C-alpha cells in the first residue's frame, strides 16, 4: 500500500511517501510560510504519486471532533495566517482518499507504539520539547483524545526556587511550555540552547520542570513508556537528571520497577529518532485506510 504522510510543524512541513510497515520511500521538507505557499508545495510533492490514504499529524490547536463543522481545521493557533485553515478539506479536495488527522505528538506516540520504543505496548506517552512543548499518548491501545486533543504541554507546575523568569507562553506565561521550551530557555539565559551545553544549572532547571510534568502524567495516565524528543532533548544530559528527579518527586508512592532499576528504560529518547512523527503519520494513514475499508 502506498500512503502519503504530512508532519506539519510551525517551522516546517515534512512530507513522505511510505507504506503500512512504516517504511519511508521518499521525503521532502518545506518551510511553513503562508498556507497558500506551503500547501501548494505539499500538493506538488504528492501529485506525482498514487497514494491510497493520507496521514496528517499537525501542530495545533486543531479540531479533531468528527461531529464538528470545523473538523480538520487548524483552530486558534497564534501562528500568523494559519488560524481557521481547513487542512483536511484542502488536502481532500486534491487527494480524495481516506485521511487520518491528529496532533503531531499523538501521531508520534502512535508511531513509537507501532514501530519504536513502545513497540508491542498498549500505552505510552510522547513528549516533544522544542519550539513548544507538546504531548501525545496512547492509552489502552488508542490515541488519547477527549472533546478535543489534550494540551499537556501547558500544565501548571511549581516554580524552581532559583527561577525568577516570568515565562514565554502567550496564554499562560509560566506554564510548562512557558518555562521549559527552547524559546523559554533562550529567553531566560540569553543564549541558544546548544550554546549552553556546559551550564549545569540550565539543564537542572529544565529537567526539574520536565520531571514535574512526567510525575503528573505518571499519576494520571501511568504510561508504560515515556518517550521524549524535540530539539531541547538533544541535550542528552537531561535524561539522567529526569531519571533521578522523577523518582525523587514520586518519593516511593508509586511502586514499580519503572521507578527503580528500570527507570532508564522507562523515560527514554524516541526509538524512531527524528522519524517518530513522520512514521506515526504513516500509521495514521493506515488506520484511516482500514477504518474506511472496514478491515
Ligand atoms: P520544532 O519544535 O520547531 O519542530 P525542534 O524540536 O528542533 O523544532 O525545536 C527547536 C527548539 O529547540 C529551539 O528553541 C532550539 O533553540 C532548541 N534546540 C534545538 N537544538 C538544540 C540543542 N542541540 N540543544 C538545546 N536546544 C536545542
Ligand atoms: Zn501555556
mmCIF file of C-alpha atoms and ligand atoms in Angstrom:
data_model
loop_
_atom_site.group_PDB
_atom_site.id
_atom_site.type_symbol
_atom_site.label_atom_id
_atom_site.label_comp_id
_atom_site.label_asym_id
_atom_site.label_seq_id
_atom_site.Cartn_x
_atom_site.Cartn_y
_atom_site.Cartn_z
ATOM 1 C CA UNK A 1 0.000 0.000 0.000
ATOM 2 C CA UNK A 2 1.314 3.466 -0.830
ATOM 3 C CA UNK A 3 0.464 6.203 1.658
ATOM 4 C CA UNK A 4 1.114 9.920 1.970
ATOM 5 C CA UNK A 5 2.213 11.400 5.293
ATOM 6 C CA UNK A 6 2.409 15.024 6.412
ATOM 7 C CA UNK A 7 4.065 16.068 9.636
ATOM 8 C CA UNK A 8 3.042 19.700 9.874
ATOM 9 C CA UNK A 9 5.084 21.861 12.242
ATOM 10 C CA UNK A 10 5.178 25.562 12.959
ATOM 11 C CA UNK A 11 8.563 25.891 11.245
ATOM 12 C CA UNK A 12 8.480 23.122 8.650
ATOM 13 C CA UNK A 13 6.292 20.577 6.923
ATOM 14 C CA UNK A 14 7.788 17.130 6.399
ATOM 15 C CA UNK A 15 6.060 15.128 3.659
ATOM 16 C CA UNK A 16 6.683 11.489 2.878
ATOM 17 C CA UNK A 17 5.585 8.627 0.699
ATOM 18 C CA UNK A 18 5.639 5.384 2.615
ATOM 19 C CA UNK A 19 3.775 2.216 3.399
ATOM 20 C CA UNK A 20 1.883 0.361 6.116
ATOM 21 C CA UNK A 21 5.097 -1.004 7.634
ATOM 22 C CA UNK A 22 6.430 2.492 8.352
ATOM 23 C CA UNK A 23 8.905 2.300 5.512
ATOM 24 C CA UNK A 24 9.620 5.768 4.066
ATOM 25 C CA UNK A 25 10.332 5.740 0.310
ATOM 26 C CA UNK A 26 10.618 9.440 -0.361
ATOM 27 C CA UNK A 27 10.709 12.525 1.812
ATOM 28 C CA UNK A 28 10.725 16.298 1.359
ATOM 29 C CA UNK A 29 10.710 19.270 3.721
ATOM 30 C CA UNK A 30 9.096 22.661 3.105
ATOM 31 C CA UNK A 31 9.213 25.738 5.331
ATOM 32 C CA UNK A 32 5.932 26.755 6.964
ATOM 33 C CA UNK A 33 5.252 30.131 5.336
ATOM 34 C CA UNK A 34 1.720 31.043 4.255
ATOM 35 C CA UNK A 35 -0.926 28.304 3.924
ATOM 36 C CA UNK A 36 -1.200 29.039 0.157
ATOM 37 C CA UNK A 37 2.511 28.675 -0.488
ATOM 38 C CA UNK A 38 3.161 25.718 1.814
ATOM 39 C CA UNK A 39 0.085 23.758 0.680
ATOM 40 C CA UNK A 40 0.959 24.241 -2.986
ATOM 41 C CA UNK A 41 4.422 22.750 -2.345
ATOM 42 C CA UNK A 42 2.892 19.867 -0.406
ATOM 43 C CA UNK A 43 0.357 19.169 -3.169
ATOM 44 C CA UNK A 44 3.023 19.259 -5.858
ATOM 45 C CA UNK A 45 5.100 16.734 -3.901
ATOM 46 C CA UNK A 46 2.254 14.216 -3.667
ATOM 47 C CA UNK A 47 0.828 14.785 -7.140
ATOM 48 C CA UNK A 48 3.379 12.600 -8.899
ATOM 49 C CA UNK A 49 2.469 9.603 -6.692
ATOM 50 C CA UNK A 50 -0.572 7.424 -6.443
ATOM 51 C CA UNK A 51 -1.486 7.430 -2.784
ATOM 52 C CA UNK A 52 -4.242 5.334 -1.242
ATOM 53 C CA UNK A 53 -4.548 7.107 2.081
ATOM 54 C CA UNK A 54 -3.161 10.182 3.784
ATOM 55 C CA UNK A 55 -1.999 10.753 7.360
ATOM 56 C CA UNK A 56 -1.713 14.269 8.788
ATOM 57 C CA UNK A 57 -0.058 14.965 12.134
ATOM 58 C CA UNK A 58 -0.348 18.673 12.723
ATOM 59 C CA UNK A 59 0.692 21.446 15.065
ATOM 60 C CA UNK A 60 -2.303 22.796 16.860
ATOM 61 C CA UNK A 61 -4.632 23.522 18.296
ATOM 62 C CA UNK A 62 -6.659 21.567 15.730
ATOM 63 C CA UNK A 63 -10.249 20.351 15.566
ATOM 64 C CA UNK A 64 -10.366 16.541 15.691
ATOM 65 C CA UNK A 65 -14.065 16.211 16.556
ATOM 66 C CA UNK A 66 -15.671 14.440 13.608
ATOM 67 C CA UNK A 67 -19.084 15.848 14.510
ATOM 68 C CA UNK A 68 -17.794 19.402 14.347
ATOM 69 C CA UNK A 69 -18.265 21.671 11.317
ATOM 70 C CA UNK A 70 -14.625 22.634 11.711
ATOM 71 C CA UNK A 71 -13.307 19.070 11.776
ATOM 72 C CA UNK A 72 -9.880 19.010 10.152
ATOM 73 C CA UNK A 73 -9.184 22.708 10.774
ATOM 74 C CA UNK A 74 -6.258 24.355 12.492
ATOM 75 C CA UNK A 75 -8.137 26.458 15.045
ATOM 76 C CA UNK A 76 -6.733 29.055 17.439
ATOM 77 C CA UNK A 77 -3.031 28.991 16.621
ATOM 78 C CA UNK A 78 -1.118 32.216 17.261
ATOM 79 C CA UNK A 79 0.846 31.410 14.085
ATOM 80 C CA UNK A 80 0.023 34.195 11.637
ATOM 81 C CA UNK A 81 -2.244 33.219 8.737
ATOM 82 C CA UNK A 82 -2.860 29.662 9.974
ATOM 83 C CA UNK A 83 -5.818 30.151 12.263
ATOM 84 C CA UNK A 84 -9.056 28.813 10.730
ATOM 85 C CA UNK A 85 -7.329 26.898 7.929
ATOM 86 C CA UNK A 86 -9.229 23.830 6.667
ATOM 87 C CA UNK A 87 -6.242 21.466 6.471
ATOM 88 C CA UNK A 88 -8.056 18.161 5.847
ATOM 89 C CA UNK A 89 -10.538 19.824 3.458
ATOM 90 C CA UNK A 90 -7.752 21.335 1.355
ATOM 91 C CA UNK A 91 -5.958 18.003 1.070
ATOM 92 C CA UNK A 92 -9.119 16.012 0.367
ATOM 93 C CA UNK A 93 -10.022 18.362 -2.475
ATOM 94 C CA UNK A 94 -6.908 17.231 -4.334
ATOM 95 C CA UNK A 95 -6.460 13.735 -2.854
ATOM 96 C CA UNK A 96 -9.904 12.260 -2.144
ATOM 97 C CA UNK A 97 -8.560 9.301 -0.151
ATOM 98 C CA UNK A 98 -9.098 8.144 3.458
ATOM 99 C CA UNK A 99 -7.365 10.723 5.642
ATOM 100 C CA UNK A 100 -6.265 10.387 9.271
ATOM 101 C CA UNK A 101 -5.859 13.591 11.256
ATOM 102 C CA UNK A 102 -4.412 14.121 14.717
ATOM 103 C CA UNK A 103 -1.816 16.162 16.572
ATOM 104 C CA UNK A 104 1.821 15.735 15.576
ATOM 105 C CA UNK A 105 2.546 14.329 19.033
ATOM 106 C CA UNK A 106 -0.320 11.823 19.055
ATOM 107 C CA UNK A 107 0.968 10.659 15.663
ATOM 108 C CA UNK A 108 4.482 10.310 17.095
ATOM 109 C CA UNK A 109 3.115 8.353 20.081
ATOM 110 C CA UNK A 110 1.322 6.053 17.634
ATOM 111 C CA UNK A 111 4.498 5.588 15.563
ATOM 112 C CA UNK A 112 6.537 4.752 18.657
ATOM 113 C CA UNK A 113 3.922 2.261 19.846
ATOM 114 C CA UNK A 114 3.827 0.505 16.466
ATOM 115 C CA UNK A 115 7.470 0.504 15.482
ATOM 116 C CA UNK A 116 9.587 2.303 18.059
ATOM 117 C CA UNK A 117 10.498 2.358 21.737
ATOM 118 C CA UNK A 118 6.998 1.307 22.881
ATOM 119 C CA UNK A 119 6.531 -1.420 20.263
ATOM 120 C CA UNK A 120 4.029 -4.014 21.392
ATOM 121 C CA UNK A 121 2.765 -1.903 24.305
ATOM 122 C CA UNK A 122 -0.790 -0.593 24.591
ATOM 123 C CA UNK A 123 0.315 2.527 26.441
ATOM 124 C CA UNK A 124 2.956 5.208 26.041
ATOM 125 C CA UNK A 125 3.487 8.934 26.215
ATOM 126 C CA UNK A 126 5.363 11.009 23.646
ATOM 127 C CA UNK A 127 6.629 14.469 24.558
ATOM 128 C CA UNK A 128 8.421 16.931 22.346
ATOM 129 C CA UNK A 129 10.409 19.738 23.939
ATOM 130 C CA UNK A 130 11.182 22.124 21.098
ATOM 131 C CA UNK A 131 9.768 25.468 19.982
ATOM 132 C CA UNK A 132 6.749 24.439 22.043
ATOM 133 C CA UNK A 133 6.028 21.530 24.338
ATOM 134 C CA UNK A 134 3.546 19.013 23.023
ATOM 135 C CA UNK A 135 2.498 15.690 24.488
ATOM 136 C CA UNK A 136 0.626 12.818 22.891
ATOM 137 C CA UNK A 137 -0.342 9.484 24.338
ATOM 138 C CA UNK A 138 -1.554 6.010 23.554
ATOM 139 C CA UNK A 139 -3.941 4.748 26.232
ATOM 140 C CA UNK A 140 -5.472 1.258 26.105
ATOM 141 C CA UNK A 141 -4.104 0.946 22.564
ATOM 142 C CA UNK A 142 -5.856 4.109 21.315
ATOM 143 C CA UNK A 143 -4.695 7.626 20.607
ATOM 144 C CA UNK A 144 -5.744 9.755 23.562
ATOM 145 C CA UNK A 145 -8.406 12.382 22.926
ATOM 146 C CA UNK A 146 -11.414 13.877 24.658
ATOM 147 C CA UNK A 147 -13.806 16.577 23.405
ATOM 148 C CA UNK A 148 -10.644 17.754 21.708
ATOM 149 C CA UNK A 149 -6.990 16.780 21.979
ATOM 150 C CA UNK A 150 -5.274 17.201 25.331
ATOM 151 C CA UNK A 151 -2.743 20.044 25.697
ATOM 152 C CA UNK A 152 -0.411 18.540 28.249
ATOM 153 C CA UNK A 153 2.408 20.941 27.384
ATOM 154 C CA UNK A 154 0.535 23.789 29.053
ATOM 155 C CA UNK A 155 0.073 22.337 32.527
ATOM 156 C CA UNK A 156 0.907 24.349 35.615
ATOM 157 C CA UNK A 157 3.944 23.391 37.627
ATOM 158 C CA UNK A 158 5.805 24.788 40.644
ATOM 159 C CA UNK A 159 8.456 27.419 40.005
ATOM 160 C CA UNK A 160 12.049 26.357 40.680
ATOM 161 C CA UNK A 161 13.300 28.299 43.743
ATOM 162 C CA UNK A 162 16.102 29.931 41.680
ATOM 163 C CA UNK A 163 13.890 30.906 38.749
ATOM 164 C CA UNK A 164 12.671 34.493 38.505
ATOM 165 C CA UNK A 165 11.763 34.292 34.835
ATOM 166 C CA UNK A 166 8.140 35.136 34.019
ATOM 167 C CA UNK A 167 7.756 32.604 31.184
ATOM 168 C CA UNK A 168 7.045 32.924 27.467
ATOM 169 C CA UNK A 169 3.648 31.294 26.918
ATOM 170 C CA UNK A 170 1.409 33.916 25.268
ATOM 171 C CA UNK A 171 -1.609 32.370 27.001
ATOM 172 C CA UNK A 172 -0.358 31.365 30.470
ATOM 173 C CA UNK A 173 3.060 32.935 30.995
ATOM 174 C CA UNK A 174 4.730 30.416 33.287
ATOM 175 C CA UNK A 175 3.057 27.140 32.294
ATOM 176 C CA UNK A 176 5.356 24.189 31.442
ATOM 177 C CA UNK A 177 5.864 25.377 27.845
ATOM 178 C CA UNK A 178 6.360 28.922 29.095
ATOM 179 C CA UNK A 179 9.211 27.803 31.368
ATOM 180 C CA UNK A 180 10.907 24.832 29.691
ATOM 181 C CA UNK A 181 10.533 25.095 25.879
ATOM 182 C CA UNK A 182 13.507 26.026 23.680
ATOM 183 C CA UNK A 183 12.432 29.702 23.426
ATOM 184 C CA UNK A 184 11.926 29.838 27.229
ATOM 185 C CA UNK A 185 15.463 28.552 27.845
ATOM 186 C CA UNK A 186 16.820 31.027 25.309
ATOM 187 C CA UNK A 187 14.929 33.989 26.803
ATOM 188 C CA UNK A 188 15.842 33.126 30.394
ATOM 189 C CA UNK A 189 19.577 32.580 29.839
ATOM 190 C CA UNK A 190 20.100 34.928 26.876
ATOM 191 C CA UNK A 191 21.701 32.305 24.626
ATOM 192 C CA UNK A 192 20.613 29.477 22.316
ATOM 193 C CA UNK A 193 20.196 26.055 23.947
ATOM 194 C CA UNK A 194 23.126 24.498 22.138
ATOM 195 C CA UNK A 195 25.394 27.332 23.356
ATOM 196 C CA UNK A 196 24.525 26.488 26.964
ATOM 197 C CA UNK A 197 25.560 22.847 26.792
ATOM 198 C CA UNK A 198 28.091 23.017 29.665
ATOM 199 C CA UNK A 199 25.904 25.080 32.024
ATOM 200 C CA UNK A 200 24.618 22.578 34.556
ATOM 201 C CA UNK A 201 22.097 24.972 36.122
ATOM 202 C CA UNK A 202 20.328 25.401 32.761
ATOM 203 C CA UNK A 203 19.621 21.688 32.349
ATOM 204 C CA UNK A 204 18.989 21.071 36.031
ATOM 205 C CA UNK A 205 16.211 23.657 35.920
ATOM 206 C CA UNK A 206 14.750 22.395 32.623
ATOM 207 C CA UNK A 207 14.897 18.820 33.964
ATOM 208 C CA UNK A 208 13.143 19.891 37.148
ATOM 209 C CA UNK A 209 10.203 21.306 35.183
ATOM 210 C CA UNK A 210 10.001 18.372 32.791
ATOM 211 C CA UNK A 211 10.275 15.916 35.721
ATOM 212 C CA UNK A 212 7.329 17.603 37.455
ATOM 213 C CA UNK A 213 5.276 17.136 34.313
ATOM 214 C CA UNK A 214 6.335 13.487 33.981
ATOM 215 C CA UNK A 215 5.317 12.930 37.598
ATOM 216 C CA UNK A 216 1.879 14.349 36.804
ATOM 217 C CA UNK A 217 1.471 12.284 33.643
ATOM 218 C CA UNK A 218 2.518 9.179 35.596
ATOM 219 C CA UNK A 219 -0.056 9.838 38.287
ATOM 220 C CA UNK A 220 -2.805 10.471 35.730
ATOM 221 C CA UNK A 221 -2.065 8.015 32.895
ATOM 222 C CA UNK A 222 0.556 5.590 34.193
ATOM 223 C CA UNK A 223 2.233 5.329 30.762
ATOM 224 C CA UNK A 224 4.252 2.173 30.144
ATOM 225 C CA UNK A 225 6.953 4.232 28.389
ATOM 226 C CA UNK A 226 7.609 7.975 28.453
ATOM 227 C CA UNK A 227 9.405 8.983 25.257
ATOM 228 C CA UNK A 228 10.967 12.431 24.900
ATOM 229 C CA UNK A 229 12.137 14.050 21.668
ATOM 230 C CA UNK A 230 12.485 17.527 20.143
ATOM 231 C CA UNK A 231 15.398 19.967 19.883
ATOM 232 C CA UNK A 232 15.924 20.562 23.606
ATOM 233 C CA UNK A 233 16.146 16.811 24.286
ATOM 234 C CA UNK A 234 19.226 16.674 22.044
ATOM 235 C CA UNK A 235 20.879 17.659 25.332
ATOM 236 C CA UNK A 236 21.226 14.046 26.386
ATOM 237 C CA UNK A 237 22.415 15.009 29.880
ATOM 238 C CA UNK A 238 18.775 15.827 30.679
ATOM 239 C CA UNK A 239 17.816 12.130 30.695
ATOM 240 C CA UNK A 240 19.801 11.017 33.798
ATOM 241 C CA UNK A 241 18.548 14.149 35.583
ATOM 242 C CA UNK A 242 14.973 13.160 34.720
ATOM 243 C CA UNK A 243 15.523 9.618 35.998
ATOM 244 C CA UNK A 244 16.753 10.939 39.317
ATOM 245 C CA UNK A 245 14.192 13.715 39.689
ATOM 246 C CA UNK A 246 11.083 11.750 38.717
ATOM 247 C CA UNK A 247 11.999 9.030 41.226
ATOM 248 C CA UNK A 248 12.700 11.646 43.911
ATOM 249 C CA UNK A 249 9.486 13.546 43.295
ATOM 250 C CA UNK A 250 7.268 10.470 43.335
ATOM 251 C CA UNK A 251 9.119 9.564 46.532
ATOM 252 C CA UNK A 252 8.215 5.887 46.646
ATOM 253 C CA UNK A 253 4.476 6.473 46.344
ATOM 254 C CA UNK A 254 4.180 4.568 43.063
ATOM 255 C CA UNK A 255 5.892 1.217 43.470
ATOM 256 C CA UNK A 256 7.120 -0.333 40.251
ATOM 257 C CA UNK A 257 10.415 -1.435 38.665
ATOM 258 C CA UNK A 258 9.899 1.506 36.239
ATOM 259 C CA UNK A 259 10.736 3.770 39.157
ATOM 260 C CA UNK A 260 13.645 1.696 40.389
ATOM 261 C CA UNK A 261 16.144 -0.388 38.455
ATOM 262 C CA UNK A 262 14.321 0.109 35.130
ATOM 263 C CA UNK A 263 13.891 3.866 35.170
ATOM 264 C CA UNK A 264 16.385 4.369 32.328
ATOM 265 C CA UNK A 265 14.282 2.032 30.155
ATOM 266 C CA UNK A 266 11.092 3.888 31.026
ATOM 267 C CA UNK A 267 11.990 7.554 30.392
ATOM 268 C CA UNK A 268 13.761 7.378 27.057
ATOM 269 C CA UNK A 269 14.524 9.039 23.713
ATOM 270 C CA UNK A 270 12.437 8.052 20.653
ATOM 271 C CA UNK A 271 13.202 4.614 19.240
ATOM 272 C CA UNK A 272 12.460 6.046 15.782
ATOM 273 C CA UNK A 273 14.764 9.043 16.354
ATOM 274 C CA UNK A 274 13.715 12.077 14.332
ATOM 275 C CA UNK A 275 11.305 9.930 12.273
ATOM 276 C CA UNK A 276 8.784 9.248 15.054
ATOM 277 C CA UNK A 277 6.422 11.918 13.720
ATOM 278 C CA UNK A 278 6.569 11.077 10.040
ATOM 279 C CA UNK A 279 6.346 7.313 10.608
ATOM 280 C CA UNK A 280 3.481 7.947 13.020
ATOM 281 C CA UNK A 281 1.578 9.820 10.328
ATOM 282 C CA UNK A 282 2.025 6.791 8.041
ATOM 283 C CA UNK A 283 0.408 4.760 10.807
ATOM 284 C CA UNK A 284 -2.410 7.336 10.908
ATOM 285 C CA UNK A 285 -2.897 6.908 7.161
ATOM 286 C CA UNK A 286 -3.034 3.132 7.612
ATOM 287 C CA UNK A 287 -5.642 3.443 10.380
ATOM 288 C CA UNK A 288 -7.759 5.754 8.196
ATOM 289 C CA UNK A 289 -7.493 3.353 5.266
ATOM 290 C CA UNK A 290 -8.518 0.335 7.341
ATOM 291 C CA UNK A 291 -11.352 2.213 9.003
ATOM 292 C CA UNK A 292 -12.808 3.366 5.680
ATOM 293 C CA UNK A 293 -12.445 -0.056 4.029
ATOM 294 C CA UNK A 294 -13.743 -1.833 7.148
ATOM 295 C CA UNK A 295 -10.662 -4.052 7.528
HETATM 296 P P1 LIG B 1 10.154 22.411 16.356
HETATM 297 O O1 LIG B 1 9.686 22.360 17.763
HETATM 298 O O2 LIG B 1 10.015 23.789 15.747
HETATM 299 O O3 LIG B 1 9.579 21.346 15.493
HETATM 300 P P2 LIG B 1 12.720 21.492 17.346
HETATM 301 O O4 LIG B 1 12.158 20.302 18.015
HETATM 302 O O5 LIG B 1 14.051 21.338 16.649
HETATM 303 O O6 LIG B 1 11.738 22.150 16.306
HETATM 304 O O7 LIG B 1 12.899 22.604 18.470
HETATM 305 C C1 LIG B 1 13.506 23.821 18.244
HETATM 306 C C2 LIG B 1 13.899 24.414 19.605
HETATM 307 O O8 LIG B 1 14.822 23.538 20.240
HETATM 308 C C3 LIG B 1 14.575 25.776 19.504
HETATM 309 O O9 LIG B 1 14.101 26.610 20.542
HETATM 310 C C4 LIG B 1 16.057 25.455 19.694
HETATM 311 O O10 LIG B 1 16.738 26.514 20.327
HETATM 312 C C5 LIG B 1 16.022 24.218 20.569
HETATM 313 N N1 LIG B 1 17.153 23.347 20.247
HETATM 314 C C6 LIG B 1 17.442 22.807 19.046
HETATM 315 N N2 LIG B 1 18.568 22.082 19.107
HETATM 316 C C7 LIG B 1 19.008 22.172 20.376
HETATM 317 C C8 LIG B 1 20.141 21.628 21.083
HETATM 318 N N3 LIG B 1 21.045 20.868 20.483
HETATM 319 N N4 LIG B 1 20.236 21.923 22.396
HETATM 320 C C9 LIG B 1 19.337 22.685 23.015
HETATM 321 N N5 LIG B 1 18.281 23.231 22.420
HETATM 322 C C10 LIG B 1 18.103 22.981 21.117
HETATM 323 ZN ZN1 LIG B 2 0.731 27.797 28.138
#
